Amino acid sequence: MKSPYIFKHLQPAIQNEEKKPAIFLFHGLGSNEEDLLQLIEPFRSQCHIFSLRGPITHSPGYAFYTFEEEGKPTREIFDKMIVLTKQFIEEAIEHFHLDEKRLFVIGFNQGAVVAQTLAVVLAEKIRGTAVLSGFLPQFVKTDYRKVLLESSRIFISHGEYDYDYPIRWAEESKDFFIELGAEVTYKTYLDGHGVTPENLQDLITFITEDLVETIN
């Protein structure tokens, strides 16, 4: 692939001629491409897994974008990153012969912001989007191209005591995607800014049901 992204790619254990589904992972601020792999262990046998490293160094790891303050990404940098990420997914589809009807994006923290934005800009290609403790920037809601998302499923989860990203940001994302016609699953947990065991199980259930539905 020609993309400038550094990433980890895990091929499905089951190899045959048919096109395979794929999951794209986006880590949180200060983390790296190894961080979210444990979340999708149940899907290793049937899916391509692409875990991308944020292009910006942010100790002790990396970031996908800079920001003026929490909830306000630096617009110029964010826009460029989304273009590169969109190109990465489109190139991966062609290079690895992915099943375009079974593409999923999962993100936590900054990665959840990226995942939600990709659900908007790649509306026709992203089947399922899982958002763990994130938000959708205001300029994405107002300035990015918006189309109906009637074939998209969105899983939004958030801690009720999240003081990094207020829960109202998740509620606003939920309302935005419902308005665009997406099928939205919205879950909250007695937690702060993290992923509880219950949250993880709900995520696995969401992806599992989606894979089964698209196969059938």
Short mmCIF file of C-alpha atoms in Angstrom, two decimals:
data_model
loop_
_atom_site.label_atom_id
_atom_site.label_comp_id
_atom_site.label_asym_id
_atom_site.label_seq_id
_atom_site.Cartn_x
_atom_site.Cartn_y
_atom_site.Cartn_z
CA MET A 1 0.00 0.00 0.00
CA LYS A 2 1.10 3.55 -0.74
CA SER A 3 -0.53 5.18 2.28
CA PRO A 4 1.83 7.07 4.64
CA TYR A 5 0.06 5.51 7.63
CA ILE A 6 1.96 3.11 9.88
CA PHE A 7 -0.44 0.30 10.73
CA LYS A 8 -0.73 -3.28 11.91
CA HIS A 9 -2.55 -5.72 9.65
CA LEU A 10 -3.83 -9.08 10.85
CA GLN A 11 -5.14 -11.38 8.15
CA PRO A 12 -8.12 -13.68 8.81
CA ALA A 13 -7.18 -17.16 9.97
CA ILE A 14 -9.68 -18.68 7.54
CA GLN A 15 -8.28 -18.34 4.05
CA ASN A 16 -10.33 -18.96 0.91
CA GLU A 17 -11.23 -17.17 -2.29
CA GLU A 18 -14.19 -15.19 -1.00
CA LYS A 19 -13.87 -11.54 -0.06
CA LYS A 20 -13.49 -10.99 3.68
CA PRO A 21 -14.94 -8.36 6.02
CA ALA A 22 -12.58 -5.88 7.64
CA ILE A 23 -12.35 -3.94 10.88
CA PHE A 24 -10.40 -0.68 11.08
CA LEU A 25 -9.21 0.36 14.55
CA PHE A 26 -8.38 3.87 15.77
CA HIS A 27 -6.70 4.32 19.16
CA GLY A 28 -6.99 7.12 21.69
CA LEU A 29 -4.76 10.09 22.45
CA GLY A 30 -1.24 9.08 23.48
CA SER A 31 -1.68 5.41 22.57
CA ASN A 32 -0.70 3.33 19.55
CA GLU A 33 -1.79 0.68 17.07
CA GLU A 34 -1.46 -2.15 19.60
CA ASP A 35 -4.01 -0.70 22.01
CA LEU A 36 -7.39 -1.86 20.71
CA LEU A 37 -6.46 -5.23 19.25
CA GLN A 38 -7.69 -7.12 22.32
CA LEU A 39 -11.19 -5.74 21.75
CA ILE A 40 -11.68 -7.60 18.49
CA GLU A 41 -10.05 -10.94 19.32
CA PRO A 42 -13.31 -12.87 18.62
CA PHE A 43 -13.21 -11.71 14.98
CA ARG A 44 -9.62 -12.63 14.13
CA SER A 45 -10.62 -15.81 12.30
CA GLN A 46 -12.98 -14.18 9.81
CA CYS A 47 -11.91 -10.54 9.41
CA HIS A 48 -9.00 -8.51 8.18
CA ILE A 49 -7.92 -6.25 11.02
CA PHE A 50 -6.23 -2.91 10.32
CA SER A 51 -5.06 -0.97 13.36
CA LEU A 52 -3.75 2.46 12.41
CA ARG A 53 -1.19 4.51 14.30
CA GLY A 54 -2.00 8.20 14.64
CA PRO A 55 0.37 10.28 12.47
CA ILE A 56 1.25 12.79 15.22
CA THR A 57 3.63 12.07 18.09
CA HIS A 58 1.99 12.63 21.47
CA SER A 59 3.81 11.15 24.48
CA PRO A 60 3.75 8.33 25.38
CA GLY A 61 2.34 7.39 21.98
CA TYR A 62 0.54 9.09 19.11
CA ALA A 63 -2.46 11.21 18.14
CA PHE A 64 -4.66 11.51 15.07
CA TYR A 65 -5.06 15.28 15.37
CA THR A 66 -4.13 18.30 17.47
CA PHE A 67 -6.73 20.38 19.28
CA GLU A 68 -7.26 23.86 20.66
CA GLU A 69 -9.12 22.41 23.65
CA GLU A 70 -11.07 19.23 24.34
CA GLY A 71 -13.87 18.92 21.83
CA LYS A 72 -12.29 21.34 19.34
CA PRO A 73 -9.85 19.68 16.91
CA THR A 74 -7.55 21.92 14.88
CA ARG A 75 -9.62 22.09 11.70
CA GLU A 76 -6.83 22.17 9.09
CA ILE A 77 -4.97 19.20 10.58
CA PHE A 78 -8.15 17.24 11.21
CA ASP A 79 -9.40 17.70 7.64
CA LYS A 80 -6.09 16.50 6.16
CA MET A 81 -6.05 13.47 8.47
CA ILE A 82 -9.57 12.47 7.46
CA VAL A 83 -8.67 12.70 3.77
CA LEU A 84 -5.63 10.44 4.32
CA THR A 85 -7.67 8.00 6.41
CA LYS A 86 -10.42 7.82 3.79
CA GLN A 87 -7.77 7.12 1.16
CA PHE A 88 -6.24 4.40 3.36
CA ILE A 89 -9.56 2.57 3.62
CA GLU A 90 -10.28 2.89 -0.09
CA GLU A 91 -6.80 1.62 -0.94
CA ALA A 92 -7.14 -1.29 1.52
CA ILE A 93 -10.44 -2.31 -0.09
CA GLU A 94 -8.75 -2.66 -3.46
CA HIS A 95 -5.38 -4.00 -2.31
CA PHE A 96 -6.75 -6.72 -0.01
CA HIS A 97 -9.96 -7.41 -1.98
CA LEU A 98 -12.18 -6.60 0.99
CA ASP A 99 -15.91 -7.18 1.10
CA GLU A 100 -17.28 -3.65 0.70
CA LYS A 101 -20.59 -4.63 2.30
CA ARG A 102 -18.89 -5.69 5.54
CA LEU A 103 -16.55 -2.89 6.61
CA PHE A 104 -16.45 -1.73 10.23
CA VAL A 105 -14.65 1.07 12.06
CA ILE A 106 -14.02 1.10 15.81
CA GLY A 107 -12.45 3.90 17.82
CA PHE A 108 -11.83 5.02 21.38
CA ASN A 109 -11.31 8.65 22.53
CA GLN A 110 -9.70 10.45 19.55
CA GLY A 111 -10.20 7.28 17.55
CA ALA A 112 -13.93 7.45 18.25
CA VAL A 113 -13.95 10.97 16.79
CA VAL A 114 -12.23 9.65 13.68
CA ALA A 115 -14.61 6.68 13.41
CA GLN A 116 -17.73 8.85 13.61
CA THR A 117 -16.37 11.22 10.99
CA LEU A 118 -15.59 8.32 8.66
CA ALA A 119 -19.19 7.13 9.07
CA VAL A 120 -20.19 10.49 7.57
CA VAL A 121 -17.64 10.80 4.74
CA LEU A 122 -17.68 7.10 3.76
CA ALA A 123 -21.39 6.63 4.25
CA GLU A 124 -21.78 4.22 1.34
CA LYS A 125 -18.89 2.00 2.43
CA ILE A 126 -18.98 1.75 6.23
CA ARG A 127 -21.53 -0.81 7.40
CA GLY A 128 -20.91 -0.59 11.16
CA THR A 129 -19.32 2.09 13.34
CA ALA A 130 -18.47 1.56 17.01
CA VAL A 131 -17.80 4.70 19.02
CA LEU A 132 -16.27 4.26 22.48
CA SER A 133 -16.18 7.49 24.50
CA GLY A 134 -16.03 9.99 21.68
CA PHE A 135 -17.78 12.93 20.03
CA LEU A 136 -18.44 14.39 16.59
CA PRO A 137 -16.84 17.81 15.97
CA GLN A 138 -19.30 20.61 15.31
CA PHE A 139 -17.70 21.49 11.97
CA VAL A 140 -18.21 17.92 10.77
CA LYS A 141 -21.93 18.23 11.54
CA THR A 142 -22.27 21.56 9.75
CA ASP A 143 -19.66 21.57 6.98
CA TYR A 144 -19.00 17.99 5.88
CA ARG A 145 -21.08 16.36 3.17
CA LYS A 146 -24.06 14.66 4.76
CA VAL A 147 -26.07 11.88 3.13
CA LEU A 148 -28.69 9.54 4.47
CA LEU A 149 -27.19 6.67 6.46
CA GLU A 150 -30.08 4.24 6.19
CA SER A 151 -27.75 1.29 5.57
CA SER A 152 -25.42 2.20 8.45
CA ARG A 153 -25.42 0.92 12.00
CA ILE A 154 -23.83 2.99 14.77
CA PHE A 155 -22.88 1.79 18.25
CA ILE A 156 -22.27 4.69 20.66
CA SER A 157 -21.08 3.97 24.19
CA HIS A 158 -20.08 6.38 26.95
CA GLY A 159 -19.33 6.49 30.66
CA GLU A 160 -21.87 8.37 32.75
CA TYR A 161 -19.01 9.85 34.81
CA ASP A 162 -16.74 10.73 31.91
CA TYR A 163 -15.13 14.06 32.79
CA ASP A 164 -12.81 14.08 29.78
CA TYR A 165 -15.60 13.95 27.19
CA PRO A 166 -18.97 14.96 28.73
CA ILE A 167 -21.79 12.50 28.12
CA ARG A 168 -23.84 15.18 26.39
CA TRP A 169 -21.37 14.96 23.49
CA ALA A 170 -22.35 11.32 23.00
CA GLU A 171 -26.03 12.23 23.20
CA GLU A 172 -25.53 14.87 20.51
CA SER A 173 -23.82 12.30 18.27
CA LYS A 174 -26.72 9.91 18.82
CA ASP A 175 -29.24 12.56 17.77
CA PHE A 176 -27.16 13.51 14.72
CA PHE A 177 -26.94 9.97 13.39
CA ILE A 178 -30.60 9.21 14.09
CA GLU A 179 -31.52 12.31 12.10
CA LEU A 180 -29.53 10.96 9.14
CA GLY A 181 -31.45 7.68 9.29
CA ALA A 182 -28.80 5.40 10.81
CA GLU A 183 -29.73 2.52 13.09
CA VAL A 184 -28.23 3.69 16.38
CA THR A 185 -27.48 1.61 19.48
CA TYR A 186 -26.76 3.93 22.41
CA LYS A 187 -25.33 2.55 25.67
CA THR A 188 -24.12 4.23 28.86
CA TYR A 189 -22.20 2.68 31.74
CA LEU A 190 -21.39 3.48 35.36
CA ASP A 191 -17.85 4.40 34.42
CA GLY A 192 -15.58 7.30 33.58
CA HIS A 193 -13.51 7.58 30.40
CA GLY A 194 -12.91 3.92 29.64
CA VAL A 195 -14.29 0.60 28.45
CA THR A 196 -15.94 -1.65 31.03
CA PRO A 197 -16.33 -5.44 30.61
CA GLU A 198 -20.04 -4.87 29.96
CA ASN A 199 -19.20 -2.26 27.33
CA LEU A 200 -16.83 -4.70 25.64
CA GLN A 201 -19.46 -7.44 25.58
CA ASP A 202 -22.01 -5.05 24.06
CA LEU A 203 -19.46 -4.09 21.41
CA ILE A 204 -18.78 -7.74 20.55
CA THR A 205 -22.52 -8.40 20.33
CA PHE A 206 -23.00 -5.42 18.02
CA ILE A 207 -20.27 -6.50 15.61
CA THR A 208 -21.29 -10.17 15.73
CA GLU A 209 -24.92 -9.42 14.88
CA ASP A 210 -23.82 -7.10 12.08
CA LEU A 211 -21.56 -9.72 10.51
CA VAL A 212 -24.31 -12.33 10.67
CA GLU A 213 -26.88 -9.96 9.17
CA THR A 214 -24.67 -8.97 6.26
CA ILE A 215 -23.74 -12.60 5.54
CA ASN A 216 -27.43 -13.51 5.41
#
